[in-house]
C-alpha atoms as one frame of an Amber mdcrd trajectory, in Angstrom:
protein
  -5.765 -20.454 -29.047  -8.336 -17.944 -27.746  -7.086 -15.282 -25.355  -7.701
 -16.277 -21.727  -7.428 -13.213 -19.434  -4.921 -13.388 -16.607  -2.958 -10.706
 -14.741  -3.686  -7.001 -15.186  -0.587  -4.773 -14.984  -1.110  -1.069 -14.246
   0.883   1.621 -16.113   2.588   2.566 -12.831   3.959  -0.971 -12.356   7.801
  -0.868 -12.237   7.914  -3.660 -14.818   6.650  -1.168 -17.405   9.101   1.521
 -18.507   7.642   4.841 -19.642   9.984   7.235 -21.407   9.137  10.756 -22.421
   6.497  13.216 -21.297   3.819  11.201 -19.434   1.228  12.457 -16.987   0.168
   9.925 -14.364  -3.452   9.790 -13.269  -5.301   7.043 -11.361  -5.123   3.913
 -13.491  -3.697   5.573 -16.610  -0.595   7.246 -18.034  -1.188   9.963 -20.625
   1.049  11.495 -23.259   0.265  14.061 -25.933   3.765  13.987 -27.418   5.179
  12.071 -30.346   8.337  10.130 -29.532   7.135   8.992 -26.083   7.747   5.302
 -25.407   6.436   2.277 -23.515   8.621  -0.797 -23.104   8.285  -4.073 -21.230
   9.348  -7.711 -21.320   6.959 -10.641 -21.086   7.213 -14.400 -21.037   4.482
 -16.265 -22.867   2.770 -15.761 -26.187   0.009 -13.163 -25.797  -0.542  -9.780
 -24.178  -3.080  -6.997 -24.671  -2.266  -3.286 -24.510  -5.142  -1.363 -22.954
  -6.117   2.213 -23.813  -8.867   4.609 -22.835 -10.309   5.907 -26.107 -13.391
   7.638 -24.688 -13.974  10.987 -26.379 -11.121  10.679 -28.885 -12.058  11.933
 -32.349  -8.693  11.271 -34.026  -6.694   8.102 -33.432  -3.069   8.458 -32.293
  -0.493   6.488 -34.294   1.908   4.007 -32.672   4.875   1.963 -33.798   5.042
  -1.386 -31.999   8.118  -3.636 -32.180   8.421  -7.141 -30.775  11.986  -8.359
 -30.266  14.039  -7.652 -33.398  11.065  -7.451 -35.732  10.183  -4.495 -37.912
   8.006  -1.804 -36.316   4.314  -2.291 -37.093   1.924   0.648 -37.369  -1.096
   0.586 -35.037  -3.820   3.204 -34.707  -5.515   3.495 -31.307  -9.030   3.187
 -32.670 -10.162   0.636 -30.091  -9.353   0.142 -26.392  -7.357  -3.065 -26.987
  -4.332  -3.921 -29.129  -3.465  -7.605 -28.877   0.101  -8.785 -29.456   1.046
 -12.406 -30.073   4.395 -14.136 -30.487   5.803 -17.654 -30.254   5.981 -18.962
 -26.702   9.084 -17.553 -24.997  10.458 -14.321 -23.583   9.885 -11.181 -25.612
  10.788  -7.497 -25.505   8.113  -5.039 -26.618   8.681  -1.398 -27.522   5.801
   0.970 -28.222   6.678   4.396 -29.621   4.202   7.193 -30.242   4.508   7.970
 -33.946   2.138  10.925 -33.808  -0.499  12.644 -31.707  -2.474  14.787 -34.134
  -1.686  18.497 -33.851  -4.979  19.788 -35.286  -7.409  18.739 -32.532  -7.431
  19.403 -28.790  -4.584  17.589 -27.074  -3.980  20.000 -24.208  -7.172  20.501
 -22.234  -8.858  17.327 -20.921 -11.040  15.757 -22.192  -8.761  15.248 -25.191
  -9.669  14.698 -28.820  -6.301  13.046 -29.446  -3.946  11.624 -26.821  -2.388
   8.301 -25.848  -4.172   7.258 -22.659  -2.423   4.041 -21.654  -4.370   1.884
 -19.184  -1.850  -0.937 -18.763  -1.533  -4.541 -19.862  -3.808  -7.555 -19.747
  -1.875 -10.815 -19.890  -2.941 -14.152 -21.176  -3.349 -16.611 -18.308  -0.102
 -18.301 -19.363   1.931 -15.080 -19.762   3.915 -13.020 -17.245   5.538  -9.588
 -17.364   9.190  -9.676 -16.363  11.289  -6.955 -14.770  13.653  -5.457 -17.331
  16.443  -2.919 -17.052  15.632   0.740 -16.598  16.976   3.213 -19.169  20.519
   4.353 -18.504  22.686   7.001 -20.050  22.213  10.765 -19.934  18.869  12.586
 -19.879  17.967  15.058 -22.630  14.834  17.153 -23.039  13.853  18.691 -26.379
  11.298  21.501 -26.644  10.157  22.633 -30.067   7.378  22.994 -32.580   6.071
  20.895 -35.475   9.609  20.079 -36.602  10.420  18.534 -33.215   7.048  16.742
 -33.364   7.904  15.227 -36.756   5.103  16.847 -38.740   5.301  16.181 -42.506
   8.582  14.312 -42.221   7.109  11.455 -44.289   5.562  13.670 -46.941   3.202
  16.582 -47.465   0.185  14.977 -45.773  -0.844  17.427 -43.038  -2.375  14.825
 -40.706  -0.731  11.981 -38.783  -0.181   9.986 -41.967   2.601  12.413 -42.870
   4.104  12.715 -39.386   6.538  10.503 -37.497   8.193  11.475 -34.224  10.746
   8.670 -34.589  12.263  10.271 -37.681  13.095  13.595 -36.032  16.446  15.144
 -35.240  15.474  14.977 -31.535  14.751  11.253 -31.580  17.882  10.497 -33.619
  20.090  12.651 -31.396  18.820  11.043 -28.209  19.423   7.552 -29.594  22.965
   8.500 -30.641  23.784   9.390 -27.025  21.924   6.403 -25.600  19.863   8.962
 -23.733  16.583   8.892 -21.900  14.688  11.588 -23.742  11.663  13.825 -23.380
  10.638  14.947 -26.870   8.101  17.760 -26.601   6.996  19.202 -29.934   3.795
  21.153 -30.587   2.823  22.148 -34.098   2.653  25.911 -34.765   3.939  26.817
 -31.277   6.308  29.701 -30.716   7.663  31.830 -27.899   4.707  34.187 -28.237
   2.427  32.234 -30.570   0.145  29.466 -29.212   0.380  26.046 -30.782  -2.290
  24.069 -32.551  -4.599  21.832 -30.536  -5.252  24.431 -27.793  -1.578  24.353
 -26.728  -0.343  27.620 -25.164   2.940  29.328 -26.163   6.224  27.693 -25.196
   6.845  29.570 -21.923   3.335  28.686 -20.685   3.415  25.024 -21.699   6.874
  24.380 -20.252   6.667  22.399 -17.040   3.342  20.770 -17.900   2.487  17.424
 -19.525  -0.830  19.002 -20.492  -3.250  21.369 -18.754  -3.535  20.496 -15.068
  -0.714  17.920 -15.112   2.656  19.210 -13.830   5.709  17.616 -15.469   7.453
  16.498 -12.311  11.014  15.190 -12.638  12.753  12.874 -10.183  16.097  13.671
 -11.816  16.958  16.848 -13.688  18.089  16.430 -17.296  21.731  16.748 -18.241
  20.863  18.880 -21.275  17.793  20.766 -22.480  17.572  21.697 -26.166  15.219
  24.558 -27.063  14.133  25.004 -30.681  11.318  27.552 -30.788  10.861  30.837
 -32.618  10.260  30.054 -36.279   6.478  30.384 -35.840   6.716  33.840 -34.268
   6.229  36.602 -36.824   8.211  39.000 -34.651  10.431  38.245 -31.688  12.383
  40.466 -29.316  15.232  39.296 -27.044  13.291  39.890 -23.811  10.535  37.247
 -24.207  13.042  34.674 -25.451  15.360  35.400 -22.509  12.388  35.086 -20.140
  11.617  31.665 -21.624  15.173  30.461 -21.061  15.097  31.906 -17.541  11.969
  29.878 -16.837  13.747  26.708 -17.924  16.753  27.678 -15.792  14.561  28.170
 -12.717  13.279  24.599 -13.114  16.758  23.159 -13.731  19.438  25.219 -11.919
  22.365  22.971 -12.905  21.324  21.788 -16.380  23.088  22.870 -19.564  20.568
  24.670 -21.771  21.121  24.765 -25.529  19.221  27.390 -27.509  19.056  26.123
 -31.067  18.129  28.773 -33.621  15.498  27.930 -36.268  16.990  25.975 -39.151
  16.023  28.629 -41.703  17.880  31.318 -39.736  14.777  33.211 -38.614  15.346
  35.325 -35.474  18.906  33.941 -35.159  20.353  37.318 -34.147  17.541  37.918
 -31.667  18.034  34.537 -30.012  21.803  35.030 -29.839  21.291  38.443 -28.210
  18.823  36.995 -25.708  21.231  34.255 -24.679  24.090  36.737 -24.354  21.947
  38.979 -22.129  21.501  36.152 -19.620  25.256  35.979 -18.955  24.918  32.323
 -17.973  27.870  30.073 -18.882  25.581  27.038 -18.927  23.302  28.503 -21.594
  24.698  27.964 -25.075  23.400  29.347 -28.372  24.014  27.110 -31.372  23.301
  28.725 -34.732  21.804  26.057 -37.002  21.419  28.321 -40.023  22.380  26.408
 -43.160  22.235  22.932 -41.663  19.468  22.139 -44.137  17.981  23.856 -47.187
  14.486  23.910 -48.668  15.507  20.891 -50.741  15.817  18.913 -47.492  12.165
  19.599 -46.675   8.913  18.059 -47.856   7.124  21.410 -48.108   9.978  23.954
 -48.014   9.608  24.197 -44.197   9.351  20.777 -42.521  12.425  18.526 -42.846
  12.080  15.216 -44.609  13.417  12.035 -43.056  16.738  12.748 -44.755  16.551
  16.386 -43.643  16.136  15.390 -40.009  19.102  13.041 -40.356  21.207  15.952
 -41.655  20.179  18.089 -38.684  21.109  15.313 -36.260  24.456  14.893 -37.999
  25.197  18.554 -37.184  23.617  18.643 -33.745  25.323  15.557 -32.300  28.910
  16.878 -32.622  27.745  20.358 -31.601  26.361  18.945 -28.360  29.593  17.033
 -27.798  31.458  20.323 -28.150  29.264  22.416 -25.877  28.028  19.893 -23.271
  29.223  16.816 -21.408  27.294  14.481 -23.723  29.285  11.791 -25.519  28.115
   9.435 -28.223  27.303   5.891 -27.254  29.956   3.435 -28.395
Protein backbone atom coordinates (compact mmCIF):
# COMPACT_ATOMS: atom_id res chain seq x y z
CA UNK A 1 0.00 0.00 0.00
CA UNK A 2 1.24 3.55 -0.67
CA UNK A 3 2.41 5.56 2.32
CA UNK A 4 -0.35 7.85 3.61
CA UNK A 5 1.12 10.57 5.88
CA UNK A 6 -0.25 10.82 9.40
CA UNK A 7 1.27 12.06 12.67
CA UNK A 8 4.60 13.90 12.77
CA UNK A 9 6.68 13.17 15.89
CA UNK A 10 9.42 15.66 16.81
CA UNK A 11 12.86 14.46 18.01
CA UNK A 12 12.14 15.99 21.44
CA UNK A 13 9.00 13.86 21.90
CA UNK A 14 9.38 11.66 25.03
CA UNK A 15 8.33 8.63 22.97
CA UNK A 16 11.66 8.85 21.15
CA UNK A 17 14.75 7.87 23.14
CA UNK A 18 18.03 9.53 22.18
CA UNK A 19 21.20 8.05 23.64
CA UNK A 20 24.65 9.50 23.29
CA UNK A 21 25.93 12.95 22.45
CA UNK A 22 23.01 14.88 20.87
CA UNK A 23 22.59 18.61 20.51
CA UNK A 24 18.99 19.81 20.51
CA UNK A 25 17.98 22.66 18.23
CA UNK A 26 14.49 23.77 17.15
CA UNK A 27 12.92 20.85 15.31
CA UNK A 28 16.07 18.71 15.11
CA UNK A 29 18.51 16.66 17.18
CA UNK A 30 22.10 16.57 15.94
CA UNK A 31 24.96 14.19 16.62
CA UNK A 32 28.45 14.10 15.14
CA UNK A 33 29.47 10.97 17.06
CA UNK A 34 29.46 7.33 16.05
CA UNK A 35 27.67 5.07 18.52
CA UNK A 36 24.83 7.52 19.22
CA UNK A 37 21.39 5.91 19.15
CA UNK A 38 17.71 6.56 18.42
CA UNK A 39 15.08 4.11 19.61
CA UNK A 40 11.29 4.04 19.57
CA UNK A 41 8.32 1.68 19.45
CA UNK A 42 5.48 1.95 16.96
CA UNK A 43 2.27 0.11 16.25
CA UNK A 44 1.36 -0.28 12.60
CA UNK A 45 3.33 -1.17 9.52
CA UNK A 46 5.10 1.94 8.20
CA UNK A 47 7.11 4.87 9.52
CA UNK A 48 9.51 7.35 7.94
CA UNK A 49 12.67 8.66 9.60
CA UNK A 50 13.25 12.29 8.68
CA UNK A 51 16.66 13.95 8.32
CA UNK A 52 17.95 17.35 7.30
CA UNK A 53 20.60 16.68 4.65
CA UNK A 54 21.07 20.26 3.44
CA UNK A 55 24.74 21.04 2.87
CA UNK A 56 26.02 17.53 3.65
CA UNK A 57 28.78 16.42 1.28
CA UNK A 58 29.38 12.98 2.84
CA UNK A 59 26.55 10.71 3.95
CA UNK A 60 26.61 9.42 7.55
CA UNK A 61 26.19 5.66 7.97
CA UNK A 62 23.46 4.13 10.15
CA UNK A 63 22.56 0.66 11.35
CA UNK A 64 18.79 0.21 11.65
CA UNK A 65 17.25 -2.80 13.42
CA UNK A 66 13.56 -3.66 13.57
CA UNK A 67 12.59 -6.05 16.37
CA UNK A 68 14.98 -9.01 16.41
CA UNK A 69 16.08 -8.64 12.81
CA UNK A 70 19.63 -8.18 11.63
CA UNK A 71 20.92 -4.59 11.47
CA UNK A 72 20.56 -3.08 8.00
CA UNK A 73 22.99 -0.47 6.69
CA UNK A 74 21.47 2.85 5.60
CA UNK A 75 23.29 5.91 4.29
CA UNK A 76 21.64 9.28 4.92
CA UNK A 77 21.75 10.39 1.31
CA UNK A 78 18.15 11.59 1.22
CA UNK A 79 15.91 13.29 3.80
CA UNK A 80 13.66 10.23 4.25
CA UNK A 81 14.30 6.61 5.22
CA UNK A 82 11.10 4.57 5.13
CA UNK A 83 10.72 1.49 7.32
CA UNK A 84 8.03 -1.13 6.82
CA UNK A 85 7.07 -4.22 8.80
CA UNK A 86 4.07 -6.52 9.16
CA UNK A 87 1.15 -4.91 10.97
CA UNK A 88 1.77 -5.04 14.72
CA UNK A 89 3.94 -3.48 17.41
CA UNK A 90 7.60 -3.02 16.61
CA UNK A 91 10.78 -1.82 18.30
CA UNK A 92 13.20 0.19 16.18
CA UNK A 93 16.83 0.92 17.03
CA UNK A 94 18.94 3.28 14.96
CA UNK A 95 22.67 3.40 15.72
CA UNK A 96 25.15 5.77 14.12
CA UNK A 97 27.73 3.53 12.48
CA UNK A 98 29.97 6.40 11.43
CA UNK A 99 30.12 10.15 10.95
CA UNK A 100 33.01 10.74 8.57
CA UNK A 101 36.11 12.14 10.28
CA UNK A 102 37.65 13.79 7.19
CA UNK A 103 35.12 16.58 6.56
CA UNK A 104 33.77 19.33 8.80
CA UNK A 105 31.60 17.90 11.55
CA UNK A 106 32.25 20.50 14.24
CA UNK A 107 31.38 23.95 12.95
CA UNK A 108 27.84 24.38 11.56
CA UNK A 109 26.95 24.16 8.73
CA UNK A 110 28.25 20.59 8.72
CA UNK A 111 29.56 18.53 5.84
CA UNK A 112 28.78 15.32 7.73
CA UNK A 113 26.44 14.96 10.71
CA UNK A 114 23.24 13.14 11.65
CA UNK A 115 20.56 15.82 11.77
CA UNK A 116 17.45 13.95 12.91
CA UNK A 117 14.17 15.76 12.21
CA UNK A 118 11.77 13.22 13.73
CA UNK A 119 9.29 10.67 12.47
CA UNK A 120 6.44 10.75 9.98
CA UNK A 121 3.91 8.00 10.61
CA UNK A 122 1.62 6.29 8.21
CA UNK A 123 -1.99 7.29 8.88
CA UNK A 124 -2.59 3.86 10.43
CA UNK A 125 0.55 3.84 12.62
CA UNK A 126 1.20 5.21 16.11
CA UNK A 127 4.35 5.71 18.19
CA UNK A 128 4.10 4.11 21.61
CA UNK A 129 5.80 5.12 24.84
CA UNK A 130 8.61 2.70 25.65
CA UNK A 131 10.89 2.34 28.64
CA UNK A 132 13.71 4.80 29.17
CA UNK A 133 17.26 3.43 29.41
CA UNK A 134 18.22 2.24 32.87
CA UNK A 135 21.47 1.12 34.38
CA UNK A 136 24.58 3.20 35.01
CA UNK A 137 25.80 6.09 32.86
CA UNK A 138 29.24 5.97 31.22
CA UNK A 139 30.95 8.56 29.04
CA UNK A 140 33.88 7.68 26.78
CA UNK A 141 36.18 10.33 25.32
CA UNK A 142 38.80 9.31 22.79
CA UNK A 143 40.14 9.52 19.27
CA UNK A 144 39.70 7.47 16.09
CA UNK A 145 39.91 4.22 18.05
CA UNK A 146 36.93 5.23 20.20
CA UNK A 147 35.17 6.36 17.01
CA UNK A 148 35.68 2.94 15.41
CA UNK A 149 37.83 4.08 12.49
CA UNK A 150 39.20 1.20 10.37
CA UNK A 151 37.76 -1.45 12.66
CA UNK A 152 36.24 -3.21 9.62
CA UNK A 153 39.35 -2.99 7.47
CA UNK A 154 41.89 -0.57 6.04
CA UNK A 155 39.37 1.63 4.20
CA UNK A 156 39.97 5.15 5.53
CA UNK A 157 36.42 6.41 4.98
CA UNK A 158 33.15 5.38 6.64
CA UNK A 159 33.13 2.06 4.79
CA UNK A 160 35.92 0.89 7.09
CA UNK A 161 34.53 2.39 10.31
CA UNK A 162 31.90 1.13 12.73
CA UNK A 163 31.21 2.71 16.12
CA UNK A 164 29.23 -0.36 17.23
CA UNK A 165 32.32 -2.56 17.09
CA UNK A 166 34.40 -0.48 19.51
CA UNK A 167 35.62 -1.29 22.98
CA UNK A 168 33.50 1.64 24.25
CA UNK A 169 30.27 0.35 22.72
CA UNK A 170 30.96 -3.22 23.86
CA UNK A 171 31.86 -2.13 27.39
CA UNK A 172 28.74 -0.01 27.77
CA UNK A 173 26.52 -2.87 26.60
CA UNK A 174 28.19 -5.27 29.05
CA UNK A 175 27.18 -3.00 31.94
CA UNK A 176 23.73 -2.31 30.52
CA UNK A 177 24.77 1.33 30.58
CA UNK A 178 23.47 4.48 29.00
CA UNK A 179 26.54 5.65 27.14
CA UNK A 180 27.99 8.74 25.52
CA UNK A 181 30.64 7.60 23.03
CA UNK A 182 32.67 10.60 21.88
CA UNK A 183 35.51 9.75 19.50
CA UNK A 184 37.21 12.15 17.10
CA UNK A 185 39.77 10.91 14.61
CA UNK A 186 43.31 12.29 15.05
CA UNK A 187 42.42 14.19 18.24
CA UNK A 188 44.81 14.44 21.15
CA UNK A 189 45.32 16.42 24.33
CA UNK A 190 47.23 19.07 22.39
CA UNK A 191 46.55 18.04 18.80
CA UNK A 192 43.28 19.05 17.06
CA UNK A 193 41.18 16.32 15.52
CA UNK A 194 40.15 15.89 11.92
CA UNK A 195 37.00 17.58 10.67
CA UNK A 196 37.75 20.95 12.33
CA UNK A 197 37.48 19.38 15.81
CA UNK A 198 39.59 21.14 18.48
CA UNK A 199 41.86 19.28 20.94
CA UNK A 200 40.27 17.17 23.67
CA UNK A 201 40.25 19.79 26.46
CA UNK A 202 38.54 22.32 24.16
CA UNK A 203 35.94 19.94 22.74
CA UNK A 204 34.97 18.49 26.12
CA UNK A 205 31.61 19.81 27.26
CA UNK A 206 30.36 20.52 23.75
CA UNK A 207 28.25 18.46 21.32
CA UNK A 208 29.79 20.56 18.56
CA UNK A 209 30.70 24.24 18.21
CA UNK A 210 28.04 26.41 19.83
CA UNK A 211 26.12 23.50 21.39
CA UNK A 212 26.88 22.88 25.09
CA UNK A 213 26.64 19.24 26.19
CA UNK A 214 24.23 19.73 29.05
CA UNK A 215 23.60 16.76 31.36
CA UNK A 216 20.53 16.25 33.53
CA UNK A 217 22.35 13.52 35.45
CA UNK A 218 26.10 13.23 35.88
CA UNK A 219 27.69 10.00 34.65
CA UNK A 220 28.78 7.32 37.08
CA UNK A 221 32.08 6.84 35.23
CA UNK A 222 34.02 8.77 32.60
CA UNK A 223 36.68 6.93 30.59
CA UNK A 224 39.37 9.07 28.95
CA UNK A 225 41.50 7.58 26.18
CA UNK A 226 43.48 10.37 24.53
CA UNK A 227 47.18 10.96 23.97
CA UNK A 228 48.32 8.58 21.25
CA UNK A 229 48.03 11.31 18.59
CA UNK A 230 50.21 13.76 20.52
CA UNK A 231 53.83 13.65 19.39
CA UNK A 232 54.95 14.95 22.78
CA UNK A 233 52.99 15.20 26.00
CA UNK A 234 53.85 16.57 29.42
CA UNK A 235 51.95 15.79 32.65
CA UNK A 236 50.63 19.35 33.08
CA UNK A 237 48.32 19.56 30.02
CA UNK A 238 46.99 16.05 30.66
CA UNK A 239 46.32 16.90 34.32
CA UNK A 240 44.56 20.10 33.22
CA UNK A 241 42.33 18.04 30.92
CA UNK A 242 41.34 15.70 33.75
CA UNK A 243 40.77 18.70 36.02
CA UNK A 244 38.39 20.13 33.44
CA UNK A 245 36.40 16.90 33.44
CA UNK A 246 36.41 16.91 37.25
CA UNK A 247 35.06 20.47 37.36
CA UNK A 248 32.09 19.36 35.23
CA UNK A 249 31.50 16.20 37.28
CA UNK A 250 32.58 16.69 40.92
CA UNK A 251 31.43 13.25 42.12
CA UNK A 252 32.10 11.08 39.06
CA UNK A 253 34.82 8.42 38.94
CA UNK A 254 37.25 9.33 36.16
CA UNK A 255 39.31 6.59 34.52
CA UNK A 256 42.39 7.65 32.57
CA UNK A 257 43.11 4.85 30.13
CA UNK A 258 46.59 4.96 28.63
CA UNK A 259 46.99 4.44 24.86
CA UNK A 260 46.93 0.77 23.93
CA UNK A 261 50.41 0.90 22.40
CA UNK A 262 51.87 2.28 25.65
CA UNK A 263 52.63 5.75 24.30
CA UNK A 264 52.88 8.42 27.03
CA UNK A 265 51.87 5.84 29.67
CA UNK A 266 54.37 7.16 32.23
CA UNK A 267 53.35 10.75 31.55
CA UNK A 268 49.66 9.99 32.02
CA UNK A 269 50.34 8.04 35.21
CA UNK A 270 52.38 10.97 36.57
CA UNK A 271 49.64 13.44 35.66
CA UNK A 272 46.99 11.40 37.46
CA UNK A 273 49.21 11.01 40.52
CA UNK A 274 49.79 14.78 40.63
CA UNK A 275 46.05 15.40 40.98
CA UNK A 276 45.90 13.48 44.27
CA UNK A 277 42.25 12.66 43.64
CA UNK A 278 41.06 9.25 44.90
CA UNK A 279 38.28 9.23 42.31
CA UNK A 280 40.69 9.54 39.38
CA UNK A 281 42.14 6.18 38.40
CA UNK A 282 44.88 5.44 35.88
CA UNK A 283 44.56 2.10 34.12
CA UNK A 284 47.60 1.07 32.08
CA UNK A 285 46.34 -0.71 28.96
CA UNK A 286 49.78 -1.42 27.53
CA UNK A 287 49.84 -4.92 26.05
CA UNK A 288 46.09 -5.44 25.91
CA UNK A 289 46.43 -5.73 22.14
CA UNK A 290 49.32 -6.04 19.69
CA UNK A 291 49.80 -4.86 16.11
CA UNK A 292 48.38 -8.21 15.00
CA UNK A 293 45.05 -7.18 16.57
CA UNK A 294 44.88 -4.12 14.31
CA UNK A 295 43.87 -3.62 10.70
CA UNK A 296 46.70 -1.17 9.98
CA UNK A 297 49.09 -1.68 12.93
CA UNK A 298 47.31 1.14 14.83
CA UNK A 299 43.51 0.83 14.71
CA UNK A 300 42.03 -2.27 16.39
CA UNK A 301 40.07 -4.72 14.31
CA UNK A 302 36.69 -5.96 15.44
CA UNK A 303 38.47 -8.76 17.29
CA UNK A 304 40.99 -6.26 18.67
CA UNK A 305 38.24 -4.10 20.13
CA UNK A 306 36.69 -7.19 21.69
CA UNK A 307 40.03 -7.99 23.36
CA UNK A 308 40.24 -4.45 24.74
CA UNK A 309 36.72 -4.70 26.14
CA UNK A 310 37.56 -8.06 27.70
CA UNK A 311 40.34 -6.31 29.66
CA UNK A 312 38.51 -3.07 30.36
CA UNK A 313 35.29 -4.56 31.75
CA UNK A 314 36.91 -6.35 34.73
CA UNK A 315 39.26 -3.39 35.25
CA UNK A 316 36.26 -1.08 35.62
CA UNK A 317 34.64 -3.55 38.01
CA UNK A 318 37.80 -3.41 40.11
CA UNK A 319 38.23 0.36 40.17
CA UNK A 320 34.62 1.66 40.02
CA UNK A 321 31.15 0.75 41.24
CA UNK A 322 30.16 -0.66 37.83
CA UNK A 323 28.97 -4.26 37.73
CA UNK A 324 28.23 -6.39 34.70
CA UNK A 325 24.63 -6.88 33.72
CA UNK A 326 23.36 -10.35 34.56
